Tab-separated table of N, CA and C in Angstrom:
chain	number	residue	atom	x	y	z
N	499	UNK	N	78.859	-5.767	-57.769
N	499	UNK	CA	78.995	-6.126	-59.169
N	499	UNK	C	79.940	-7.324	-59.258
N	500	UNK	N	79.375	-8.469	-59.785
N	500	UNK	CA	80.153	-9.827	-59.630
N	500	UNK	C	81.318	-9.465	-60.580
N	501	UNK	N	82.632	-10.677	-60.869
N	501	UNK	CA	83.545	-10.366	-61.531
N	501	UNK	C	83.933	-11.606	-61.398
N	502	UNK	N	83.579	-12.136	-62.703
N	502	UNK	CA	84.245	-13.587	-63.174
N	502	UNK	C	85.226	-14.065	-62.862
N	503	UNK	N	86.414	-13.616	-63.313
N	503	UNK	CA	88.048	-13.947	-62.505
N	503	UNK	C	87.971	-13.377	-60.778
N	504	UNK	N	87.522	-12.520	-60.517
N	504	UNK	CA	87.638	-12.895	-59.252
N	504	UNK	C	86.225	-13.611	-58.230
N	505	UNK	N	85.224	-14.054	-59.037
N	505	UNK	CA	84.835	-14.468	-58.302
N	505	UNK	C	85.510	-16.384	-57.995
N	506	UNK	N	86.549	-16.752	-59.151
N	506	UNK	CA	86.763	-17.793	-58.784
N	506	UNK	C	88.262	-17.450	-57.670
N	507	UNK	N	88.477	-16.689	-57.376
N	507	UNK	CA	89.295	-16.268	-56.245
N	507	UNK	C	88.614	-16.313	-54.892
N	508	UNK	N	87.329	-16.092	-54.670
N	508	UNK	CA	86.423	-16.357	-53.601
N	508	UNK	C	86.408	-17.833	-53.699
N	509	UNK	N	86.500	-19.099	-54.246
N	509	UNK	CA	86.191	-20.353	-54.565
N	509	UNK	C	87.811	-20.666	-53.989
N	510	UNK	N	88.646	-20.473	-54.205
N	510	UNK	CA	90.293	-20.561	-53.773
N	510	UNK	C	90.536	-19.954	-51.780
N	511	UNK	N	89.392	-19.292	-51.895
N	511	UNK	CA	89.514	-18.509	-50.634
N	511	UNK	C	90.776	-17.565	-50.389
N	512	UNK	N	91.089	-17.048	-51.162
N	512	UNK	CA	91.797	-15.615	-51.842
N	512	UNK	C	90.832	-14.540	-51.528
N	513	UNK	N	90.018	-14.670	-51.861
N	513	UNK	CA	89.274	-13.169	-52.116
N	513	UNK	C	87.676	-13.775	-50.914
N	514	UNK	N	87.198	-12.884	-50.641
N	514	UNK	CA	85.501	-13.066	-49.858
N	514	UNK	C	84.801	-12.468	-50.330
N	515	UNK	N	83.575	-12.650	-50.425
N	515	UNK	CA	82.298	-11.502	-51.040
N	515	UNK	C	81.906	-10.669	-49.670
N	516	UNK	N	82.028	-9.708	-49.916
N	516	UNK	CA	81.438	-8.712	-48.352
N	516	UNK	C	81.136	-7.595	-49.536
N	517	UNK	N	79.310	-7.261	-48.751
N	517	UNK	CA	78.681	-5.795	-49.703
N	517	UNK	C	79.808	-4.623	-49.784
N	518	UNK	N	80.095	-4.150	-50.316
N	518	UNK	CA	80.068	-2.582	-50.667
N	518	UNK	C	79.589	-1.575	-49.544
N	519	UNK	N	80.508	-1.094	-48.754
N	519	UNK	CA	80.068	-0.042	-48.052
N	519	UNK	C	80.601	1.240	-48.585
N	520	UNK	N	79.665	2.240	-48.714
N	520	UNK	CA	80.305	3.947	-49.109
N	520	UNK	C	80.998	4.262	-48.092
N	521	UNK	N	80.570	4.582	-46.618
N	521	UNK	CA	81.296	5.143	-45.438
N	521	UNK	C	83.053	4.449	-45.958
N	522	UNK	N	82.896	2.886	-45.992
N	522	UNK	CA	84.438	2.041	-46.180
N	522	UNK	C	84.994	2.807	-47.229
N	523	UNK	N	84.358	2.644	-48.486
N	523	UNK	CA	85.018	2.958	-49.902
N	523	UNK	C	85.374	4.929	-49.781
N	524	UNK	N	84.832	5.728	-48.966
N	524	UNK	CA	85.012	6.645	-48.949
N	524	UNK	C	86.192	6.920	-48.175
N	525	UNK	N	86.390	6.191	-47.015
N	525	UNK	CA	87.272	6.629	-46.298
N	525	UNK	C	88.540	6.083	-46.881
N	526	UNK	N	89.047	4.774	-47.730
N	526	UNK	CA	89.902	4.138	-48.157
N	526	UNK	C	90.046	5.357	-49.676
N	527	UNK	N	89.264	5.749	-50.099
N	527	UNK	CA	89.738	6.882	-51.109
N	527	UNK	C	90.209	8.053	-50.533
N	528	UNK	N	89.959	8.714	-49.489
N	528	UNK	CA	90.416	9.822	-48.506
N	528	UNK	C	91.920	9.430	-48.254
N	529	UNK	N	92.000	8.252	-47.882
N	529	UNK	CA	93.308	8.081	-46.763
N	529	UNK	C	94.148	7.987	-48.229
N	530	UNK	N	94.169	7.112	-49.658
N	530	UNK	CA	94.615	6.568	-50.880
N	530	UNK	C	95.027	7.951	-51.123
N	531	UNK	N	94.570	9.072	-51.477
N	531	UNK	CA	94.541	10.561	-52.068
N	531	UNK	C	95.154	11.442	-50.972
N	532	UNK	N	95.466	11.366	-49.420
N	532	UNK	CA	96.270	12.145	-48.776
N	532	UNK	C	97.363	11.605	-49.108
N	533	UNK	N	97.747	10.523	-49.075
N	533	UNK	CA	99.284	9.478	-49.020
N	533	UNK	C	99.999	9.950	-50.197
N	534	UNK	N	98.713	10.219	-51.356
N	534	UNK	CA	99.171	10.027	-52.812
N	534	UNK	C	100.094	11.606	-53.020
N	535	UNK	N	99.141	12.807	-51.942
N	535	UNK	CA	99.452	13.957	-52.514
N	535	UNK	C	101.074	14.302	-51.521
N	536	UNK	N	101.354	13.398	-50.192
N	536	UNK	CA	101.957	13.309	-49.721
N	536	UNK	C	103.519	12.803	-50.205
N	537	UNK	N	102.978	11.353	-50.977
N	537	UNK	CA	104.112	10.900	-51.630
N	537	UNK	C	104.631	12.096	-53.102
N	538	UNK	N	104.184	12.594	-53.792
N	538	UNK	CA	104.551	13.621	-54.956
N	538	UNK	C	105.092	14.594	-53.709
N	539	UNK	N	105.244	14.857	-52.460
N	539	UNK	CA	106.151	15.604	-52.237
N	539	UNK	C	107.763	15.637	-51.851
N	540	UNK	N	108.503	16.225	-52.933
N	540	UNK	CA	109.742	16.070	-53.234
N	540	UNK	C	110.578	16.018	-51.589
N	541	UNK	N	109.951	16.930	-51.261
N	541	UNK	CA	110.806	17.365	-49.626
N	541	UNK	C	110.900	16.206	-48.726
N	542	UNK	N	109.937	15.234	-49.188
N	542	UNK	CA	109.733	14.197	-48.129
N	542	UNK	C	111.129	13.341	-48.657
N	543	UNK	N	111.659	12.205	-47.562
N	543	UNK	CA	112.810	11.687	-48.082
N	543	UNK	C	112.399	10.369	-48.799
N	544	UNK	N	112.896	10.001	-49.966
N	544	UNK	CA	113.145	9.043	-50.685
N	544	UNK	C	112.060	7.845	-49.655
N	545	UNK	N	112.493	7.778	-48.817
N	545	UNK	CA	112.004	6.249	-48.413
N	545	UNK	C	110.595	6.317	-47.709
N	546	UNK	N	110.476	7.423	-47.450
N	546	UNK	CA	108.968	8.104	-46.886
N	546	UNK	C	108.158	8.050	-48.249
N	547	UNK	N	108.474	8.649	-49.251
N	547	UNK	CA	107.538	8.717	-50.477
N	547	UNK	C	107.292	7.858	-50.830
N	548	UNK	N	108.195	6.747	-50.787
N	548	UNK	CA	107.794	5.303	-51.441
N	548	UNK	C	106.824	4.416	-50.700
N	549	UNK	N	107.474	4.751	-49.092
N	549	UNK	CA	106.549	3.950	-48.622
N	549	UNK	C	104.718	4.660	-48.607
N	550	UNK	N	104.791	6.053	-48.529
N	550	UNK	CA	103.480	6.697	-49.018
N	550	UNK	C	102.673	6.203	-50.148
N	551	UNK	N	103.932	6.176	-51.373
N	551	UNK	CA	103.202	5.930	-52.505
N	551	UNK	C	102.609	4.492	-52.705
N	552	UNK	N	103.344	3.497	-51.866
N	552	UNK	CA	103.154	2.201	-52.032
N	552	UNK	C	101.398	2.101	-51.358
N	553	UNK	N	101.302	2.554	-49.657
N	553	UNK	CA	100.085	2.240	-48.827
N	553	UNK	C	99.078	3.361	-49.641
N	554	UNK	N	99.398	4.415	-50.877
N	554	UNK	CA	98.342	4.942	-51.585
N	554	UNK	C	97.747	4.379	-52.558
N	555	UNK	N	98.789	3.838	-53.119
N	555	UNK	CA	98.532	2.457	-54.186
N	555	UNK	C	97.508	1.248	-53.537
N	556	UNK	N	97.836	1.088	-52.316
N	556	UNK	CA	97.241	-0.089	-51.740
N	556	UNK	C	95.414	0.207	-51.303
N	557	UNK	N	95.606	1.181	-50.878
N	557	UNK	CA	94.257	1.885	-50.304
N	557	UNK	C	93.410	2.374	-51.394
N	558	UNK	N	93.969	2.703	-52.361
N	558	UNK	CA	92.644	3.040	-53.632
N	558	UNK	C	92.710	1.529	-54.112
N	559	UNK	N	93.091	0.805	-54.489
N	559	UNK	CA	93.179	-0.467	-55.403
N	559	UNK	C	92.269	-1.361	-54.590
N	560	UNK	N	92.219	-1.357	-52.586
N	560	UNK	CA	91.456	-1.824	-51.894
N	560	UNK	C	89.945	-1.013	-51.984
N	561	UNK	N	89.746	-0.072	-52.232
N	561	UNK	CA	89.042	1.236	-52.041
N	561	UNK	C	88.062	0.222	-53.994
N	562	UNK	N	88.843	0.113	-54.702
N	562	UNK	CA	88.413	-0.624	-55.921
N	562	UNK	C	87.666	-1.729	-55.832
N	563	UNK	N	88.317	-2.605	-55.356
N	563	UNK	CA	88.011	-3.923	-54.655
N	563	UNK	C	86.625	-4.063	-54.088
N	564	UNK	N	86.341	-3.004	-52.884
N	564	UNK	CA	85.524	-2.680	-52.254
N	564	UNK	C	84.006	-2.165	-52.734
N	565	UNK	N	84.853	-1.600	-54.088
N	565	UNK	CA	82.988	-1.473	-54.555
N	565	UNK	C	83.287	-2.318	-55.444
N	566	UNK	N	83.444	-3.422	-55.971
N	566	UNK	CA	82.733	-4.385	-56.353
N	566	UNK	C	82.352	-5.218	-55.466
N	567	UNK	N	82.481	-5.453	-54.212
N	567	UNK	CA	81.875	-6.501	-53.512
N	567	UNK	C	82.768	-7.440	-53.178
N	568	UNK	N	84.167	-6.922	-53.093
N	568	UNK	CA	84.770	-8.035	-52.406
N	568	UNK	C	86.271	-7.460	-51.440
N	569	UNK	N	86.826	-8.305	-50.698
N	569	UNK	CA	87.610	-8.336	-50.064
N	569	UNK	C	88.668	-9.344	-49.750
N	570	UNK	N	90.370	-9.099	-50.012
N	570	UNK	CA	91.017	-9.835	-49.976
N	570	UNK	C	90.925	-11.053	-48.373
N	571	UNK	N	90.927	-12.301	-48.243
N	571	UNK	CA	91.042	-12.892	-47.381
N	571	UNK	C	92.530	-12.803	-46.739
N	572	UNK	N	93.736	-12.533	-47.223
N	572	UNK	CA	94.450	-13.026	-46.229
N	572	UNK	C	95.936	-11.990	-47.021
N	573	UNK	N	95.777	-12.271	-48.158
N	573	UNK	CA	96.945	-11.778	-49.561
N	573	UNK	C	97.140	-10.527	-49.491
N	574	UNK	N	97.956	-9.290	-49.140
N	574	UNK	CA	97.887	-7.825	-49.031
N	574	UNK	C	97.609	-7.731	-50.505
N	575	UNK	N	98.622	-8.151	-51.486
N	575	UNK	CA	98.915	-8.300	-52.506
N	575	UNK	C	97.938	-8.186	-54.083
N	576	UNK	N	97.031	-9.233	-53.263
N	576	UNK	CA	95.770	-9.448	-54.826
N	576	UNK	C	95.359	-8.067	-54.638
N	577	UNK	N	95.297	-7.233	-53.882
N	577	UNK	CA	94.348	-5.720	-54.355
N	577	UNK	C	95.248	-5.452	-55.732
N	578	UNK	N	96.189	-5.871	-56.013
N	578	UNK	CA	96.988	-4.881	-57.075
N	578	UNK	C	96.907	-5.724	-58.558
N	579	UNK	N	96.642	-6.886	-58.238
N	579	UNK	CA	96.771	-8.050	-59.535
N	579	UNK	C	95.145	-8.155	-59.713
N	580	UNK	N	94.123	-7.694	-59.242
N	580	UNK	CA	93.214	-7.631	-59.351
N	580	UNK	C	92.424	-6.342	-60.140
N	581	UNK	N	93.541	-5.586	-59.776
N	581	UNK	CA	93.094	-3.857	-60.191
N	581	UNK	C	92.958	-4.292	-62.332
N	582	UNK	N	93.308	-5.166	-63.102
N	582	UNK	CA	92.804	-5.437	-64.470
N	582	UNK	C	91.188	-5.902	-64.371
N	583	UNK	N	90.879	-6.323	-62.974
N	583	UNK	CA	89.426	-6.286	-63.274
N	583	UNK	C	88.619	-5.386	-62.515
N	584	UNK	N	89.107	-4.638	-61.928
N	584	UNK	CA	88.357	-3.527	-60.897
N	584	UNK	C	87.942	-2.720	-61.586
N	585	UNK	N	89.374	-2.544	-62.115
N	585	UNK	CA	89.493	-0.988	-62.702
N	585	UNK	C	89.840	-1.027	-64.191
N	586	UNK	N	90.129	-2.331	-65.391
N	586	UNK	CA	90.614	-2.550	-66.340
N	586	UNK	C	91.902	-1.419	-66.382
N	587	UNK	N	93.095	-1.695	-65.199
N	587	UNK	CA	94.470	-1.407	-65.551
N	587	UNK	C	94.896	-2.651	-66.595
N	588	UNK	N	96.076	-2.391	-67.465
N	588	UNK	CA	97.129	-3.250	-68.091
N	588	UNK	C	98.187	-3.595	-67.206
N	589	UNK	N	98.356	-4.910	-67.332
N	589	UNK	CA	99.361	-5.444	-66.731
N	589	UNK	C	100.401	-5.249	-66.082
N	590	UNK	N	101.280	-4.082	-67.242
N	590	UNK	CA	102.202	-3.485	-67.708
N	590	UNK	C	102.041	-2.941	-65.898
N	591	UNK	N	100.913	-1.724	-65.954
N	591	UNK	CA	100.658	-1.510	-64.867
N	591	UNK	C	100.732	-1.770	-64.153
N	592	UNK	N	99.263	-2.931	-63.260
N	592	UNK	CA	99.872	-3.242	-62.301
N	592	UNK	C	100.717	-4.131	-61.999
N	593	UNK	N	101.736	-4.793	-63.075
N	593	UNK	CA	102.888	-5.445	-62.443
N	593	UNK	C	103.931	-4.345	-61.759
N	594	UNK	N	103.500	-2.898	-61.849
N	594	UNK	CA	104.992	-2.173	-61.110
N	594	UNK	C	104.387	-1.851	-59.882
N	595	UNK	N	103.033	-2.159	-59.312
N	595	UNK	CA	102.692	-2.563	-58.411
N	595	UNK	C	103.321	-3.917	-57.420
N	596	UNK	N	103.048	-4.225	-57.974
N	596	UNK	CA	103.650	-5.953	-57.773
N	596	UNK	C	104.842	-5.664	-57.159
N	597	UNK	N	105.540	-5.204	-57.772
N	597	UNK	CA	107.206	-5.118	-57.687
N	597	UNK	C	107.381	-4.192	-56.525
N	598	UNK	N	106.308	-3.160	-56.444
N	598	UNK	CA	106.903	-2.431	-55.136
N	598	UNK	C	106.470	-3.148	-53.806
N	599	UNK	N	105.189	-4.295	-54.079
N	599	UNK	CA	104.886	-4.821	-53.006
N	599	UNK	C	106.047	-5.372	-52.648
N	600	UNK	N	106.852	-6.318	-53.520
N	600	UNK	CA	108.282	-6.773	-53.595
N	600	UNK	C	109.145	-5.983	-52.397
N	601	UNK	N	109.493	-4.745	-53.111
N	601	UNK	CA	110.569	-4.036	-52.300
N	601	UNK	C	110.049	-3.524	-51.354
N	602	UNK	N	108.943	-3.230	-51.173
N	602	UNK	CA	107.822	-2.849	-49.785
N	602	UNK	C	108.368	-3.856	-48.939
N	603	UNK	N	108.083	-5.388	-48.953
N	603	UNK	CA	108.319	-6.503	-48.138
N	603	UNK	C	110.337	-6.698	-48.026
N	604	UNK	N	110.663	-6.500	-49.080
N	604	UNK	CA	112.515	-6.162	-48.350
N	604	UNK	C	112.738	-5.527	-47.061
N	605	UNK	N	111.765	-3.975	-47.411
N	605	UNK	CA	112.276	-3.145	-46.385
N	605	UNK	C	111.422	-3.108	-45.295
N	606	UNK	N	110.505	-4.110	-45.136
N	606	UNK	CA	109.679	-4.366	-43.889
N	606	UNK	C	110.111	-5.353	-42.987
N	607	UNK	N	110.474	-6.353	-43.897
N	607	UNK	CA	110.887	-7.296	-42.967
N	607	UNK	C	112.505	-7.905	-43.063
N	608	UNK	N	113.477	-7.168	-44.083
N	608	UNK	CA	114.870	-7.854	-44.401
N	608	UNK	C	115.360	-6.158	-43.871
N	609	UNK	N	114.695	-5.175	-43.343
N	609	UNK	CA	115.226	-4.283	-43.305
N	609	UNK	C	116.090	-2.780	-44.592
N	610	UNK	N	115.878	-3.476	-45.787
N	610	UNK	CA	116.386	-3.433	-47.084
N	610	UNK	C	115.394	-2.009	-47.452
N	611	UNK	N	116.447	-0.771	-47.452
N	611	UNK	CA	115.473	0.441	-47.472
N	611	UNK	C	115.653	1.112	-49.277
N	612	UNK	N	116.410	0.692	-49.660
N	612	UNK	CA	117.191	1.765	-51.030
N	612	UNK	C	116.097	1.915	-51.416
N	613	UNK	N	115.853	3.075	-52.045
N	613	UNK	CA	114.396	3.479	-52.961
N	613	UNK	C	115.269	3.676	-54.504
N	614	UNK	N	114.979	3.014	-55.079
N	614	UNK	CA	115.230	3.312	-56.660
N	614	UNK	C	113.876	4.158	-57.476
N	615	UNK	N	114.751	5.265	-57.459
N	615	UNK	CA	113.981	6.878	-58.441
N	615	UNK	C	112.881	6.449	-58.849
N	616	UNK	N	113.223	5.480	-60.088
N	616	UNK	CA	112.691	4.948	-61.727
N	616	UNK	C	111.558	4.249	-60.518
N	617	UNK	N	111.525	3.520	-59.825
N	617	UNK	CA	110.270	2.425	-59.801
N	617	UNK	C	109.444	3.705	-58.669
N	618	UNK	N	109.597	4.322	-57.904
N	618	UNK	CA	108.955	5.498	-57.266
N	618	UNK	C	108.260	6.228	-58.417
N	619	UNK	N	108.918	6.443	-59.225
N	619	UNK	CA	108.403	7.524	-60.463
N	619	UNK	C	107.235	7.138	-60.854
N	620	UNK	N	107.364	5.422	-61.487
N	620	UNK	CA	106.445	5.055	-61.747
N	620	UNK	C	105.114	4.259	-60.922
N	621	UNK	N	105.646	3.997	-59.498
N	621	UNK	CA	104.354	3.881	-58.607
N	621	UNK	C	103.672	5.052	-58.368
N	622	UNK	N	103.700	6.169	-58.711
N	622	UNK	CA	103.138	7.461	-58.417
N	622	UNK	C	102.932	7.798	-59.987
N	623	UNK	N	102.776	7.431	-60.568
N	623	UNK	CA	102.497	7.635	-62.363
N	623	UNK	C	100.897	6.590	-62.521
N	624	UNK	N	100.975	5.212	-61.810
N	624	UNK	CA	100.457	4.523	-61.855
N	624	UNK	C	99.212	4.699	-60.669
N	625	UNK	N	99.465	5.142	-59.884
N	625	UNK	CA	98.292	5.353	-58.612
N	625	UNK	C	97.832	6.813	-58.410
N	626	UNK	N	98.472	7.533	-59.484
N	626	UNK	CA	97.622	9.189	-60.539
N	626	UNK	C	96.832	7.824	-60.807
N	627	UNK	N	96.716	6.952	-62.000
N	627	UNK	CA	96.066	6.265	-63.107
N	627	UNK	C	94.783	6.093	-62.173
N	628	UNK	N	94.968	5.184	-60.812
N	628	UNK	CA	94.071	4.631	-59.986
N	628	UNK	C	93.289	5.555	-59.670
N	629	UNK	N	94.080	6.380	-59.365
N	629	UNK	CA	92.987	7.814	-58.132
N	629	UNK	C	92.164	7.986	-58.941
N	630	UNK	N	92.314	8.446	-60.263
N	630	UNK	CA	91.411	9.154	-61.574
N	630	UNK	C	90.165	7.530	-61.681
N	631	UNK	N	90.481	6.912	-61.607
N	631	UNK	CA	89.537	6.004	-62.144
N	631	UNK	C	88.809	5.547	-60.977
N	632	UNK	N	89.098	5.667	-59.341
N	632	UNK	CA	88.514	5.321	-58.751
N	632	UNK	C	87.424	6.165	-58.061
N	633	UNK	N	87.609	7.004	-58.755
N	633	UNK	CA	86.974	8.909	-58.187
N	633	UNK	C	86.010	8.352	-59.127
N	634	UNK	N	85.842	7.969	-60.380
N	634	UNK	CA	85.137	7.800	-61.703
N	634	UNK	C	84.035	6.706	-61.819
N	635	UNK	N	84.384	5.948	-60.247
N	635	UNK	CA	83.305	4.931	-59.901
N	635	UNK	C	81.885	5.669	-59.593
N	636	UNK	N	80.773	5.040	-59.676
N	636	UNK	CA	79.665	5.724	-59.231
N	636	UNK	C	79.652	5.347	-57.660
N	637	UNK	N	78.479	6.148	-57.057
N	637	UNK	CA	78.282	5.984	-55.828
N	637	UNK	C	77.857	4.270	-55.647
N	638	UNK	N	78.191	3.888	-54.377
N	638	UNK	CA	77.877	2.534	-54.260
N	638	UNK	C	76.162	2.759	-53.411
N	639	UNK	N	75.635	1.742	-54.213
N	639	UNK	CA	73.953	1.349	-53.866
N	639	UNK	C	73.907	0.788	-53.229
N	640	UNK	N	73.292	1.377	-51.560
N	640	UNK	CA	73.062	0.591	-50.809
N	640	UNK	C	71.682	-0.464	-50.586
């Protein structure tokens, strides 16, 4: 299913057109929905959940991506600034995406681990939003 704003992201070479596979989109919703039920667990420590909640966020929003027919070229990132046309999230939304990609990349590569509550709370408030809507896709036509 084409998509106006991102198909001029394929023209930038941001984004690629590659079909829609179910086996792909199934398994990227499997792995998105263990991480997700993983990260809501309290017992796990602070910096485990986040980083759960962040690669659950990433894997359904790619898992999104995927059935429309495309794939990021190079950007981890556009799966999440893209999710207003995948999935018609608000901004609001996925900009607290954005932001954890942010502190995701502190503590990957500056070493920078602190998990702040409030933005955990709401990456796991926000990738509930995803899971529900990406379950809500139809099967992809091969």
């Amino acid at each position: 299913m084409s998509l106006a704003p991102l198909d001029n992201l394929v023209k930038t070479s941001v984004l690629k057109i590659e079909p829609p596979d179910q086996g792909e989109f199934d398994g990227l919703v499997r792995l998105g929905t263990n991480r997700l039920k993983d990260a809501h667990n309290e017992a796990n420590s602070p910096e485990s959940r986040f980083d759960l909640a962040y690669n659950a966020a990433h894997s359904l929003a790619l898992a999104a991506m995927r059935w429309h027919g495309y794939r990021p070229d190079r950007q981890r990132f556009v799966v999440f600034q893209a999710l207003q046309h995948t999935l018609g999230l608000a901004p609001e939304q996925w900009r607290i995406l954005d932001k954890a990609h942010s502190t995701r990349n502190q503590a990957e590569y500056e070493g920078y681990a602190e998990v702040d509550e409030q933005l955990l709370a709401e990456i796991l408030k926000v990738t509930d939003i995803i899971r529900k809507k990406v379950a809500a896709l139809d099967p992809i036509q091969q």
